[in-house]
Amino acid sequence: MILYTYWMSSCSWRVRMALAWKRLEAEQRPVDLTKEEQRRAEFATVSPQQQVPVLLDGDVSISQSMAILEYLEDAYPARPLLPAEPGRRALVRQICEMIVSGIQPLQHRRLLGRLEELGGPAERRRWAHDAIATGLAALEPLLAASAGTCCVGDTVTLADCCLVPQVYNARHRFGVDVSRFPTVCRVTAALEARPEFAETHPHRQPDCPPAQRDAV
């Protein structure tokens, strides 16, 4: 397998965590978004949307992190990331969508770049901060009812692969006070202690700048 990725991409991090949990090896091919490498013609043949991540598995090529996660679950069912019971599977997918559709797109680099053009750096940061805080506020009571050491009970699922990168962004990129969301914080801390989550951390990726590597 080949994974086109970027160290600070939360969407790429989701996929790295799923691969690590399932103990699958993938060659990483970094795409530096800060240098606009995603816009190069050779990458456009891999990803018409010019976005990461992209997973190649034999003759299968998939973009969009949730599609990749679902593919890995279907193609490599060992160490599953979806519960067997339909209600809990739906709950996991609900949590995923609250993050990947309801929070992360509102802090996307392209959107924030346009907001900065229109309103300056302060508007860019305010927008992202408020959007993330609003999303986590909606997520907190749901996790308070469903979480054990993970988002849904005590078993790692796709929801956990979505939660950890989002909380990282909230804390370290946009200065959100996540202590207001105790269940979110508790579950994130438990997940970050797992080796599959720690080893896939952005600061431990080969394309992470040396000054930030291992600064976890």
PDB file of N, CA, C and O in Angstrom, residues 98 135-145 178 180-185:
ATOM      1  N   MET A  98     -19.969  14.051  12.800  1.00  0.00           N
ATOM      2  CA  MET A  98     -19.974  15.304  13.551  1.00  0.00           C
ATOM      3  C   MET A  98     -18.628  15.998  13.481  1.00  0.00           C
ATOM      4  O   MET A  98     -18.544  17.235  13.467  1.00  0.00           O
ATOM      5  N   GLY A 135     -18.501  22.879  17.778  1.00  0.00           N
ATOM      6  CA  GLY A 135     -18.594  21.468  17.443  1.00  0.00           C
ATOM      7  C   GLY A 135     -18.292  20.562  18.620  1.00  0.00           C
ATOM      8  O   GLY A 135     -18.998  19.566  18.855  1.00  0.00           O
ATOM      9  N   LEU A 136     -17.250  20.888  19.388  1.00  0.00           N
ATOM     10  CA  LEU A 136     -16.907  20.067  20.548  1.00  0.00           C
ATOM     11  C   LEU A 136     -17.974  20.173  21.639  1.00  0.00           C
ATOM     12  O   LEU A 136     -18.228  19.200  22.356  1.00  0.00           O
ATOM     13  N   ALA A 137     -18.610  21.341  21.743  1.00  0.00           N
ATOM     14  CA  ALA A 137     -19.693  21.486  22.720  1.00  0.00           C
ATOM     15  C   ALA A 137     -20.862  20.556  22.387  1.00  0.00           C
ATOM     16  O   ALA A 137     -21.521  20.018  23.287  1.00  0.00           O
ATOM     17  N   ALA A 138     -21.115  20.355  21.100  1.00  0.00           N
ATOM     18  CA  ALA A 138     -22.176  19.430  20.690  1.00  0.00           C
ATOM     19  C   ALA A 138     -21.751  17.977  20.897  1.00  0.00           C
ATOM     20  O   ALA A 138     -22.581  17.109  21.219  1.00  0.00           O
ATOM     21  N   LEU A 139     -20.468  17.712  20.743  1.00  0.00           N
ATOM     22  CA  LEU A 139     -19.963  16.346  20.864  1.00  0.00           C
ATOM     23  C   LEU A 139     -19.893  15.892  22.316  1.00  0.00           C
ATOM     24  O   LEU A 139     -20.097  14.698  22.615  1.00  0.00           O
ATOM     25  N   GLU A 140     -19.604  16.796  23.232  1.00  0.00           N
ATOM     26  CA  GLU A 140     -19.376  16.449  24.641  1.00  0.00           C
ATOM     27  C   GLU A 140     -20.524  15.653  25.268  1.00  0.00           C
ATOM     28  O   GLU A 140     -20.272  14.577  25.845  1.00  0.00           O
ATOM     29  N   PRO A 141     -21.783  16.075  25.190  1.00  0.00           N
ATOM     30  CA  PRO A 141     -22.838  15.281  25.841  1.00  0.00           C
ATOM     31  C   PRO A 141     -23.055  13.917  25.192  1.00  0.00           C
ATOM     32  O   PRO A 141     -23.441  12.959  25.874  1.00  0.00           O
ATOM     33  N   LEU A 142     -22.791  13.825  23.901  1.00  0.00           N
ATOM     34  CA  LEU A 142     -22.915  12.529  23.232  1.00  0.00           C
ATOM     35  C   LEU A 142     -21.866  11.565  23.767  1.00  0.00           C
ATOM     36  O   LEU A 142     -22.168  10.411  24.100  1.00  0.00           O
ATOM     37  N   LEU A 143     -20.618  12.028  23.889  1.00  0.00           N
ATOM     38  CA  LEU A 143     -19.562  11.168  24.417  1.00  0.00           C
ATOM     39  C   LEU A 143     -19.775  10.880  25.902  1.00  0.00           C
ATOM     40  O   LEU A 143     -19.445   9.784  26.376  1.00  0.00           O
ATOM     41  N   ALA A 144     -20.323  11.836  26.632  1.00  0.00           N
ATOM     42  CA  ALA A 144     -20.583  11.597  28.053  1.00  0.00           C
ATOM     43  C   ALA A 144     -21.524  10.417  28.253  1.00  0.00           C
ATOM     44  O   ALA A 144     -21.430   9.690  29.245  1.00  0.00           O
ATOM     45  N   ALA A 145     -22.404  10.194  27.271  1.00  0.00           N
ATOM     46  CA  ALA A 145     -23.357   9.082  27.359  1.00  0.00           C
ATOM     47  C   ALA A 145     -22.810   7.783  26.779  1.00  0.00           C
ATOM     48  O   ALA A 145     -23.304   6.704  27.122  1.00  0.00           O
ATOM     49  N   VAL A 178     -10.053  23.308  25.699  1.00  0.00           N
ATOM     50  CA  VAL A 178     -10.791  22.044  25.661  1.00  0.00           C
ATOM     51  C   VAL A 178     -11.120  21.513  27.046  1.00  0.00           C
ATOM     52  O   VAL A 178     -11.872  20.539  27.167  1.00  0.00           O
ATOM     53  N   ARG A 180     -13.104  22.677  28.904  1.00  0.00           N
ATOM     54  CA  ARG A 180     -14.553  22.844  29.026  1.00  0.00           C
ATOM     55  C   ARG A 180     -15.298  21.570  28.641  1.00  0.00           C
ATOM     56  O   ARG A 180     -16.501  21.462  28.896  1.00  0.00           O
ATOM     57  N   PHE A 181     -14.587  20.616  28.021  1.00  0.00           N
ATOM     58  CA  PHE A 181     -15.215  19.394  27.517  1.00  0.00           C
ATOM     59  C   PHE A 181     -14.531  18.193  28.187  1.00  0.00           C
ATOM     60  O   PHE A 181     -13.650  17.553  27.604  1.00  0.00           O
ATOM     61  N   PRO A 182     -14.900  17.880  29.430  1.00  0.00           N
ATOM     62  CA  PRO A 182     -14.144  16.881  30.205  1.00  0.00           C
ATOM     63  C   PRO A 182     -14.144  15.484  29.608  1.00  0.00           C
ATOM     64  O   PRO A 182     -13.136  14.775  29.698  1.00  0.00           O
ATOM     65  N   THR A 183     -15.251  15.066  29.017  1.00  0.00           N
ATOM     66  CA  THR A 183     -15.264  13.719  28.432  1.00  0.00           C
ATOM     67  C   THR A 183     -14.376  13.673  27.201  1.00  0.00           C
ATOM     68  O   THR A 183     -13.626  12.699  26.999  1.00  0.00           O
ATOM     69  N   VAL A 184     -14.443  14.685  26.375  1.00  0.00           N
ATOM     70  CA  VAL A 184     -13.557  14.773  25.211  1.00  0.00           C
ATOM     71  C   VAL A 184     -12.109  14.679  25.660  1.00  0.00           C
ATOM     72  O   VAL A 184     -11.304  13.934  25.084  1.00  0.00           O
ATOM     73  N   CYS A 185     -11.742  15.414  26.706  1.00  0.00           N
ATOM     74  CA  CYS A 185     -10.361  15.403  27.190  1.00  0.00           C
ATOM     75  C   CYS A 185      -9.968  14.046  27.764  1.00  0.00           C
ATOM     76  O   CYS A 185      -8.866  13.543  27.507  1.00  0.00           O
TER      77      CYS A 185
END
